[in-house]
Amino acid sequence: MTTQTPPKVAVIGAGLIGRAWAITFARGGAEVALYDPLSGAAEAALGFVDGVLDDLAANGLLRGASPSTIRGRMRVAKSLGAALEGAAHVQENAPEKLEAKIPIWAEMDGLAGPDTILASSTSAILPSKFTEKLKGRRRCVVVHPINPPYLVPAVEVVPAPWTAPATVERTASFMRELGQAPIVMKRELDGFVMNRMQGALLQEAFRLVAEGYATPEDIDIGIRDGLGLRWAFMGPFETIDLNAPGGVADYIARYEGIYQRLWPSQQHIVSWAEASPAVETEMKAGLPRERLNERQAWRDRRLMALVAHKRDAAHKIKK
């Protein structure tokens, strides 16, 4: 009987996203080397991890492993080269600035093994912008998480024009092995998929507030206690497929005319900054800024409970 060697993963950048990725990779069985050029940052990230693992275990979200086992799969690397040594996958989490990514990607490309996949967590920069001149550019890809990835499984896999199909396939497969749900884009596009959809929703939300049709709380109710209940289990296409007796085609025949009437009034753009005072005032009234961290922790606990519920429901359906 042979025991499969766990993959080695290098997490470069130990901030908000990097520390979340470290949990995700370690929970999936990988050995994780965490590196950050800022002194003490990687150690601080592991301190955060120590404070999260027990809650994940309590919700059954560590795949049956103990917190100590997951934590034992993580280590701090003292240099970029040490982190990349033997890595099958590298997840870069440098600041969201092109000038910060270009040099570190050039260095990673020179240090990583020829078969190592190099991935970026960028949420806004096209992969072609920082991989074009790299010798190993065919093994480069964006893997953009919805933070935190250990609670929100959706992750965008975005190729540059020269990314090899095998790189995309290997990356998506690895994400699935980790328990993530990859959105595999056919080609790069500004904003990828998730930010384009979220941006469209936010633009309409700000427009409705700015033009005096509804308050921020009204909008949040509409998503939280309305559309979001369905969206926790299905996407917009499945939603409309189930909302007409004959499925998607029937829904379009019945309701597209309603939406066509709306489109002209949705074409003009409202400035978020100009509309923000009303939103900010209401948000502060409901949640003082000094309690944001407390509410963020509450959100994460609720996400844990929701993820656990969805997992249990899926298991019951399979049985």
mmCIF file of C-alpha atoms in Angstrom:
data_model
loop_
_atom_site.group_PDB
_atom_site.id
_atom_site.type_symbol
_atom_site.label_atom_id
_atom_site.label_comp_id
_atom_site.label_asym_id
_atom_site.label_seq_id
_atom_site.Cartn_x
_atom_site.Cartn_y
_atom_site.Cartn_z
ATOM 1 C CA MET A 1 0.000 0.000 0.000
ATOM 2 C CA THR A 2 1.429 3.395 -1.006
ATOM 3 C CA THR A 3 0.766 6.708 0.670
ATOM 4 C CA GLN A 4 0.446 9.681 -1.648
ATOM 5 C CA THR A 5 2.857 12.483 -0.834
ATOM 6 C CA PRO A 6 0.911 15.653 0.022
ATOM 7 C CA PRO A 7 1.446 18.521 -2.422
ATOM 8 C CA LYS A 8 3.628 21.419 -1.377
ATOM 9 C CA VAL A 9 2.169 24.892 -1.746
ATOM 10 C CA ALA A 10 3.880 28.248 -1.341
ATOM 11 C CA VAL A 11 1.734 31.153 -0.154
ATOM 12 C CA ILE A 12 3.502 34.416 -0.967
ATOM 13 C CA GLY A 13 2.161 37.345 1.023
ATOM 14 C CA ALA A 14 0.672 36.712 4.459
ATOM 15 C CA GLY A 15 -1.977 39.398 4.729
ATOM 16 C CA LEU A 16 -5.760 39.029 4.782
ATOM 17 C CA ILE A 17 -5.883 36.850 1.662
ATOM 18 C CA GLY A 18 -2.649 34.946 2.201
ATOM 19 C CA ARG A 19 -3.542 33.734 5.686
ATOM 20 C CA ALA A 20 -6.962 32.610 4.435
ATOM 21 C CA TRP A 21 -5.357 30.675 1.589
ATOM 22 C CA ALA A 22 -2.972 29.015 4.055
ATOM 23 C CA ILE A 23 -5.957 27.566 5.930
ATOM 24 C CA THR A 24 -7.600 26.474 2.678
ATOM 25 C CA PHE A 25 -4.535 24.677 1.336
ATOM 26 C CA ALA A 26 -3.634 23.045 4.665
ATOM 27 C CA ARG A 27 -7.213 21.865 5.212
ATOM 28 C CA GLY A 28 -7.046 20.292 1.750
ATOM 29 C CA GLY A 29 -4.019 18.260 2.800
ATOM 30 C CA ALA A 30 -1.196 20.371 1.375
ATOM 31 C CA GLU A 31 2.036 21.260 3.132
ATOM 32 C CA VAL A 32 2.087 25.062 3.184
ATOM 33 C CA ALA A 33 5.134 27.342 3.230
ATOM 34 C CA LEU A 34 4.111 30.892 4.115
ATOM 35 C CA TYR A 35 6.420 33.744 3.098
ATOM 36 C CA ASP A 36 6.129 37.492 3.465
ATOM 37 C CA PRO A 37 8.992 39.979 3.001
ATOM 38 C CA LEU A 38 7.641 42.071 5.880
ATOM 39 C CA SER A 39 9.296 40.930 9.094
ATOM 40 C CA GLY A 40 6.860 39.182 11.437
ATOM 41 C CA ALA A 41 3.954 39.169 8.948
ATOM 42 C CA ALA A 42 3.976 35.420 8.362
ATOM 43 C CA GLU A 43 4.151 34.718 12.091
ATOM 44 C CA ALA A 44 1.234 37.103 12.689
ATOM 45 C CA ALA A 45 -0.757 35.297 10.001
ATOM 46 C CA LEU A 46 -0.245 31.990 11.790
ATOM 47 C CA GLY A 47 -1.423 33.665 14.987
ATOM 48 C CA PHE A 48 -4.667 34.505 13.188
ATOM 49 C CA VAL A 49 -4.912 30.911 11.983
ATOM 50 C CA ASP A 50 -4.610 29.676 15.570
ATOM 51 C CA GLY A 51 -7.646 31.754 16.487
ATOM 52 C CA VAL A 52 -9.823 30.430 13.651
ATOM 53 C CA LEU A 53 -9.197 26.689 13.540
ATOM 54 C CA ASP A 54 -11.224 25.801 16.638
ATOM 55 C CA ASP A 55 -14.326 27.528 15.243
ATOM 56 C CA LEU A 56 -13.877 25.707 11.940
ATOM 57 C CA ALA A 57 -13.516 22.405 13.790
ATOM 58 C CA ALA A 58 -16.653 23.100 15.851
ATOM 59 C CA ASN A 59 -18.601 23.473 12.599
ATOM 60 C CA GLY A 60 -17.091 20.359 11.055
ATOM 61 C CA LEU A 61 -15.195 22.362 8.432
ATOM 62 C CA LEU A 62 -11.733 20.807 8.746
ATOM 63 C CA ARG A 63 -12.499 17.681 6.714
ATOM 64 C CA GLY A 64 -12.251 15.505 9.797
ATOM 65 C CA ALA A 65 -8.773 16.682 10.764
ATOM 66 C CA SER A 66 -7.936 18.275 14.102
ATOM 67 C CA PRO A 67 -6.846 21.924 14.426
ATOM 68 C CA SER A 68 -3.393 20.751 15.483
ATOM 69 C CA THR A 69 -3.089 18.595 12.361
ATOM 70 C CA ILE A 70 -4.044 21.482 10.078
ATOM 71 C CA ARG A 71 -1.732 23.843 11.914
ATOM 72 C CA GLY A 72 1.091 21.292 11.654
ATOM 73 C CA ARG A 73 0.917 21.513 7.869
ATOM 74 C CA MET A 74 1.945 25.180 7.914
ATOM 75 C CA ARG A 75 5.392 26.663 8.333
ATOM 76 C CA VAL A 76 7.082 30.014 7.875
ATOM 77 C CA ALA A 77 9.656 30.229 5.073
ATOM 78 C CA LYS A 78 12.557 32.609 5.618
ATOM 79 C CA SER A 79 13.009 33.482 1.949
ATOM 80 C CA LEU A 80 11.104 33.384 -1.324
ATOM 81 C CA GLY A 81 13.419 30.689 -2.628
ATOM 82 C CA ALA A 82 12.871 28.550 0.463
ATOM 83 C CA ALA A 83 9.105 28.895 0.090
ATOM 84 C CA LEU A 84 9.145 27.898 -3.585
ATOM 85 C CA GLU A 85 11.462 24.921 -3.181
ATOM 86 C CA GLY A 86 9.563 21.801 -4.226
ATOM 87 C CA ALA A 87 6.237 23.647 -4.539
ATOM 88 C CA ALA A 88 3.656 22.270 -6.966
ATOM 89 C CA HIS A 89 1.528 25.407 -6.658
ATOM 90 C CA VAL A 90 2.401 28.992 -5.725
ATOM 91 C CA GLN A 91 -0.284 31.454 -4.625
ATOM 92 C CA GLU A 92 0.883 35.090 -4.782
ATOM 93 C CA ASN A 93 -0.934 37.690 -2.655
ATOM 94 C CA ALA A 94 1.151 40.837 -3.170
ATOM 95 C CA PRO A 95 -0.499 44.287 -2.976
ATOM 96 C CA GLU A 96 -3.037 45.024 -5.704
ATOM 97 C CA LYS A 97 -0.595 47.152 -7.698
ATOM 98 C CA LEU A 98 0.968 46.212 -11.019
ATOM 99 C CA GLU A 99 4.316 47.714 -10.029
ATOM 100 C CA ALA A 100 4.375 45.412 -6.995
ATOM 101 C CA LYS A 101 3.498 42.272 -8.947
ATOM 102 C CA ILE A 102 5.851 42.537 -11.941
ATOM 103 C CA PRO A 103 9.133 42.163 -9.993
ATOM 104 C CA ILE A 104 7.924 39.411 -7.671
ATOM 105 C CA TRP A 105 6.536 37.448 -10.607
ATOM 106 C CA ALA A 106 9.836 37.745 -12.449
ATOM 107 C CA GLU A 107 11.576 36.435 -9.340
ATOM 108 C CA MET A 108 9.087 33.597 -8.836
ATOM 109 C CA ASP A 109 9.397 32.548 -12.469
ATOM 110 C CA GLY A 110 13.155 32.294 -12.070
ATOM 111 C CA LEU A 111 13.064 30.384 -8.777
ATOM 112 C CA ALA A 112 10.148 27.974 -9.220
ATOM 113 C CA GLY A 113 10.515 24.546 -10.778
ATOM 114 C CA PRO A 114 9.508 24.209 -14.447
ATOM 115 C CA ASP A 115 6.293 22.338 -13.616
ATOM 116 C CA THR A 116 5.215 24.622 -10.770
ATOM 117 C CA ILE A 117 1.974 26.489 -11.366
ATOM 118 C CA LEU A 118 2.226 30.186 -10.530
ATOM 119 C CA ALA A 119 -1.100 31.727 -9.486
ATOM 120 C CA SER A 120 -2.118 35.211 -8.409
ATOM 121 C CA SER A 121 -4.959 36.157 -6.076
ATOM 122 C CA THR A 122 -5.437 39.491 -7.834
ATOM 123 C CA SER A 123 -9.039 40.628 -8.008
ATOM 124 C CA ALA A 124 -8.589 43.298 -10.677
ATOM 125 C CA ILE A 125 -5.330 43.014 -12.639
ATOM 126 C CA LEU A 126 -5.386 41.008 -15.860
ATOM 127 C CA PRO A 127 -2.826 38.173 -15.817
ATOM 128 C CA SER A 128 -1.401 39.311 -19.163
ATOM 129 C CA LYS A 129 -0.236 42.532 -17.498
ATOM 130 C CA PHE A 130 2.356 40.846 -15.264
ATOM 131 C CA THR A 131 3.170 37.585 -17.062
ATOM 132 C CA GLU A 132 3.788 38.643 -20.682
ATOM 133 C CA LYS A 133 7.586 38.776 -20.465
ATOM 134 C CA LEU A 134 8.087 35.688 -18.327
ATOM 135 C CA LYS A 135 9.925 32.698 -19.725
ATOM 136 C CA GLY A 136 7.475 30.343 -18.023
ATOM 137 C CA ARG A 137 4.357 32.339 -18.801
ATOM 138 C CA ARG A 138 2.447 29.236 -19.999
ATOM 139 C CA ARG A 139 2.228 28.016 -16.385
ATOM 140 C CA CYS A 140 0.879 31.351 -15.050
ATOM 141 C CA VAL A 141 -2.758 31.970 -14.130
ATOM 142 C CA VAL A 142 -4.997 34.041 -11.852
ATOM 143 C CA VAL A 143 -6.751 32.168 -9.055
ATOM 144 C CA HIS A 144 -8.933 34.842 -7.481
ATOM 145 C CA PRO A 145 -10.717 33.794 -4.272
ATOM 146 C CA ILE A 146 -13.880 35.161 -2.751
ATOM 147 C CA ASN A 147 -12.544 35.984 0.708
ATOM 148 C CA PRO A 148 -12.201 34.049 2.901
ATOM 149 C CA PRO A 149 -11.736 31.000 0.638
ATOM 150 C CA TYR A 150 -11.912 28.564 3.572
ATOM 151 C CA LEU A 151 -15.571 29.609 3.948
ATOM 152 C CA VAL A 152 -16.542 30.721 0.424
ATOM 153 C CA PRO A 153 -15.579 28.013 -2.069
ATOM 154 C CA ALA A 154 -16.047 29.918 -5.351
ATOM 155 C CA VAL A 155 -12.712 30.815 -6.955
ATOM 156 C CA GLU A 156 -12.027 32.331 -10.367
ATOM 157 C CA VAL A 157 -9.449 30.642 -12.613
ATOM 158 C CA VAL A 158 -8.435 33.194 -15.252
ATOM 159 C CA PRO A 159 -5.882 32.459 -17.998
ATOM 160 C CA ALA A 160 -3.707 34.937 -19.847
ATOM 161 C CA PRO A 161 -3.738 34.600 -23.656
ATOM 162 C CA TRP A 162 -0.644 32.373 -23.453
ATOM 163 C CA THR A 163 -1.603 30.261 -20.435
ATOM 164 C CA ALA A 164 -1.459 26.592 -21.421
ATOM 165 C CA PRO A 165 -4.805 24.742 -21.331
ATOM 166 C CA ALA A 166 -3.088 22.103 -19.189
ATOM 167 C CA THR A 167 -2.280 24.799 -16.615
ATOM 168 C CA VAL A 168 -5.930 25.816 -16.399
ATOM 169 C CA GLU A 169 -7.018 22.186 -16.176
ATOM 170 C CA ARG A 170 -4.485 21.314 -13.458
ATOM 171 C CA THR A 171 -5.367 24.419 -11.469
ATOM 172 C CA ALA A 172 -9.123 23.841 -11.617
ATOM 173 C CA SER A 173 -8.620 20.190 -10.661
ATOM 174 C CA PHE A 174 -6.453 21.160 -7.700
ATOM 175 C CA MET A 175 -9.059 23.666 -6.520
ATOM 176 C CA ARG A 176 -11.726 20.964 -6.630
ATOM 177 C CA GLU A 177 -9.491 18.617 -4.623
ATOM 178 C CA LEU A 178 -9.234 21.344 -1.992
ATOM 179 C CA GLY A 179 -13.028 21.601 -1.829
ATOM 180 C CA GLN A 180 -13.237 24.859 -3.794
ATOM 181 C CA ALA A 181 -15.661 25.539 -6.644
ATOM 182 C CA PRO A 182 -13.685 26.928 -9.602
ATOM 183 C CA ILE A 183 -15.182 29.360 -12.089
ATOM 184 C CA VAL A 184 -13.079 28.524 -15.164
ATOM 185 C CA MET A 185 -12.963 31.493 -17.524
ATOM 186 C CA LYS A 186 -12.272 30.857 -21.198
ATOM 187 C CA ARG A 187 -10.222 34.061 -21.505
ATOM 188 C CA GLU A 188 -9.285 37.093 -19.411
ATOM 189 C CA LEU A 189 -11.659 40.029 -19.015
ATOM 190 C CA ASP A 190 -11.429 43.135 -16.869
ATOM 191 C CA GLY A 191 -13.228 42.459 -13.581
ATOM 192 C CA PHE A 192 -13.349 38.702 -14.264
ATOM 193 C CA VAL A 193 -16.794 37.221 -13.491
ATOM 194 C CA MET A 194 -17.589 37.905 -9.839
ATOM 195 C CA ASN A 195 -16.648 41.586 -9.696
ATOM 196 C CA ARG A 196 -18.552 42.283 -12.899
ATOM 197 C CA MET A 197 -21.720 40.715 -11.476
ATOM 198 C CA GLN A 198 -21.236 42.292 -8.047
ATOM 199 C CA GLY A 199 -20.486 45.657 -9.672
ATOM 200 C CA ALA A 200 -23.682 45.531 -11.717
ATOM 201 C CA LEU A 201 -25.723 44.847 -8.585
ATOM 202 C CA LEU A 202 -23.959 47.572 -6.598
ATOM 203 C CA GLN A 203 -24.441 50.114 -9.396
ATOM 204 C CA GLU A 204 -28.193 49.520 -9.354
ATOM 205 C CA ALA A 205 -28.233 49.628 -5.530
ATOM 206 C CA PHE A 206 -26.432 52.997 -5.452
ATOM 207 C CA ARG A 207 -28.675 54.319 -8.243
ATOM 208 C CA LEU A 208 -31.858 53.435 -6.334
ATOM 209 C CA VAL A 209 -30.544 55.149 -3.195
ATOM 210 C CA ALA A 210 -29.119 58.204 -4.999
ATOM 211 C CA GLU A 211 -32.381 58.841 -6.855
ATOM 212 C CA GLY A 212 -34.491 58.485 -3.738
ATOM 213 C CA TYR A 213 -36.353 55.276 -4.493
ATOM 214 C CA ALA A 214 -35.196 53.279 -1.465
ATOM 215 C CA THR A 215 -32.921 53.418 1.570
ATOM 216 C CA PRO A 216 -29.746 51.343 1.967
ATOM 217 C CA GLU A 217 -31.618 49.165 4.489
ATOM 218 C CA ASP A 218 -34.427 48.584 1.971
ATOM 219 C CA ILE A 219 -31.859 47.394 -0.566
ATOM 220 C CA ASP A 220 -30.172 45.124 1.988
ATOM 221 C CA ILE A 221 -33.560 43.650 2.941
ATOM 222 C CA GLY A 222 -34.236 42.887 -0.718
ATOM 223 C CA ILE A 223 -31.055 40.819 -0.968
ATOM 224 C CA ARG A 224 -30.759 39.487 2.598
ATOM 225 C CA ASP A 225 -34.406 38.470 3.042
ATOM 226 C CA GLY A 226 -35.281 38.049 -0.624
ATOM 227 C CA LEU A 227 -33.003 37.170 -3.506
ATOM 228 C CA GLY A 228 -30.119 36.092 -1.282
ATOM 229 C CA LEU A 229 -32.113 33.245 0.265
ATOM 230 C CA ARG A 230 -32.312 31.532 -3.108
ATOM 231 C CA TRP A 231 -28.826 32.604 -4.162
ATOM 232 C CA ALA A 232 -27.344 30.746 -1.190
ATOM 233 C CA PHE A 233 -28.281 27.511 -3.001
ATOM 234 C CA MET A 234 -28.539 28.347 -6.690
ATOM 235 C CA GLY A 235 -27.391 30.898 -9.257
ATOM 236 C CA PRO A 236 -29.453 33.267 -11.409
ATOM 237 C CA PHE A 237 -29.827 30.832 -14.308
ATOM 238 C CA GLU A 238 -31.101 27.981 -12.146
ATOM 239 C CA THR A 239 -33.344 30.484 -10.359
ATOM 240 C CA ILE A 240 -35.152 31.460 -13.553
ATOM 241 C CA ASP A 241 -35.140 27.853 -14.766
ATOM 242 C CA LEU A 242 -37.233 26.963 -11.700
ATOM 243 C CA ASN A 243 -39.403 30.082 -11.788
ATOM 244 C CA ALA A 244 -41.435 29.205 -14.886
ATOM 245 C CA PRO A 245 -43.311 25.973 -15.643
ATOM 246 C CA GLY A 246 -41.305 25.353 -18.821
ATOM 247 C CA GLY A 247 -37.879 26.421 -17.576
ATOM 248 C CA VAL A 248 -35.539 29.086 -18.983
ATOM 249 C CA ALA A 249 -37.164 29.495 -22.403
ATOM 250 C CA ASP A 250 -40.585 29.815 -20.802
ATOM 251 C CA TYR A 251 -39.269 32.377 -18.283
ATOM 252 C CA ILE A 252 -37.804 34.507 -21.070
ATOM 253 C CA ALA A 253 -41.024 34.355 -23.066
ATOM 254 C CA ARG A 254 -43.041 35.407 -20.027
ATOM 255 C CA TYR A 255 -40.817 38.038 -18.414
ATOM 256 C CA GLU A 256 -38.171 39.447 -20.759
ATOM 257 C CA GLY A 257 -40.538 42.231 -21.750
ATOM 258 C CA ILE A 258 -40.658 43.445 -18.139
ATOM 259 C CA TYR A 259 -36.889 43.697 -18.002
ATOM 260 C CA GLN A 260 -36.682 45.355 -21.411
ATOM 261 C CA ARG A 261 -38.762 48.217 -20.017
ATOM 262 C CA LEU A 262 -36.204 48.623 -17.202
ATOM 263 C CA TRP A 263 -33.043 48.660 -19.295
ATOM 264 C CA PRO A 264 -33.235 52.294 -20.536
ATOM 265 C CA SER A 265 -33.458 53.626 -16.962
ATOM 266 C CA GLN A 266 -30.435 51.509 -15.989
ATOM 267 C CA GLN A 267 -28.080 52.860 -18.645
ATOM 268 C CA HIS A 268 -26.885 56.004 -16.849
ATOM 269 C CA ILE A 269 -24.137 55.639 -14.239
ATOM 270 C CA VAL A 270 -24.425 56.997 -10.702
ATOM 271 C CA SER A 271 -21.186 57.962 -8.925
ATOM 272 C CA TRP A 272 -20.761 55.760 -5.850
ATOM 273 C CA ALA A 273 -18.723 58.462 -4.132
ATOM 274 C CA GLU A 274 -21.461 61.054 -4.647
ATOM 275 C CA ALA A 275 -24.143 58.663 -3.429
ATOM 276 C CA SER A 276 -22.104 57.375 -0.485
ATOM 277 C CA PRO A 277 -22.944 59.997 2.221
ATOM 278 C CA ALA A 278 -26.491 58.671 2.603
ATOM 279 C CA VAL A 279 -25.250 55.091 2.622
ATOM 280 C CA GLU A 280 -22.437 55.815 5.067
ATOM 281 C CA THR A 281 -24.741 57.686 7.447
ATOM 282 C CA GLU A 282 -27.202 54.805 7.601
ATOM 283 C CA MET A 283 -24.477 52.182 7.935
ATOM 284 C CA LYS A 284 -22.854 54.058 10.834
ATOM 285 C CA ALA A 285 -26.214 54.473 12.568
ATOM 286 C CA GLY A 286 -26.799 50.743 12.427
ATOM 287 C CA LEU A 287 -23.210 49.720 13.179
ATOM 288 C CA PRO A 288 -20.710 52.116 14.802
ATOM 289 C CA ARG A 289 -17.307 51.906 13.095
ATOM 290 C CA GLU A 290 -15.621 50.665 16.269
ATOM 291 C CA ARG A 291 -17.805 47.525 16.089
ATOM 292 C CA LEU A 292 -16.893 46.564 12.520
ATOM 293 C CA ASN A 293 -14.452 43.862 13.638
ATOM 294 C CA GLU A 294 -17.073 42.386 15.940
ATOM 295 C CA ARG A 295 -19.621 42.247 13.124
ATOM 296 C CA GLN A 296 -17.048 40.757 10.725
ATOM 297 C CA ALA A 297 -16.418 37.949 13.215
ATOM 298 C CA TRP A 298 -20.194 37.413 13.486
ATOM 299 C CA ARG A 299 -20.422 37.255 9.673
ATOM 300 C CA ASP A 300 -17.711 34.604 9.531
ATOM 301 C CA ARG A 301 -19.453 32.489 12.191
ATOM 302 C CA ARG A 302 -22.716 32.698 10.246
ATOM 303 C CA LEU A 303 -20.856 31.711 7.064
ATOM 304 C CA MET A 304 -19.419 28.707 8.893
ATOM 305 C CA ALA A 305 -22.901 27.638 9.953
ATOM 306 C CA LEU A 306 -24.250 28.130 6.420
ATOM 307 C CA VAL A 307 -21.415 26.190 4.798
ATOM 308 C CA ALA A 308 -21.911 23.362 7.313
ATOM 309 C CA HIS A 309 -25.667 23.356 6.602
ATOM 310 C CA LYS A 310 -25.146 23.243 2.825
ATOM 311 C CA ARG A 311 -22.646 20.395 3.209
ATOM 312 C CA ASP A 312 -25.030 18.385 5.394
ATOM 313 C CA ALA A 313 -27.939 19.024 3.027
ATOM 314 C CA ALA A 314 -25.855 17.875 0.047
ATOM 315 C CA HIS A 315 -24.920 14.668 1.881
ATOM 316 C CA LYS A 316 -28.578 13.913 2.632
ATOM 317 C CA ILE A 317 -29.542 14.407 -1.009
ATOM 318 C CA LYS A 318 -26.783 12.022 -2.164
ATOM 319 C CA LYS A 319 -28.023 9.355 0.254
#
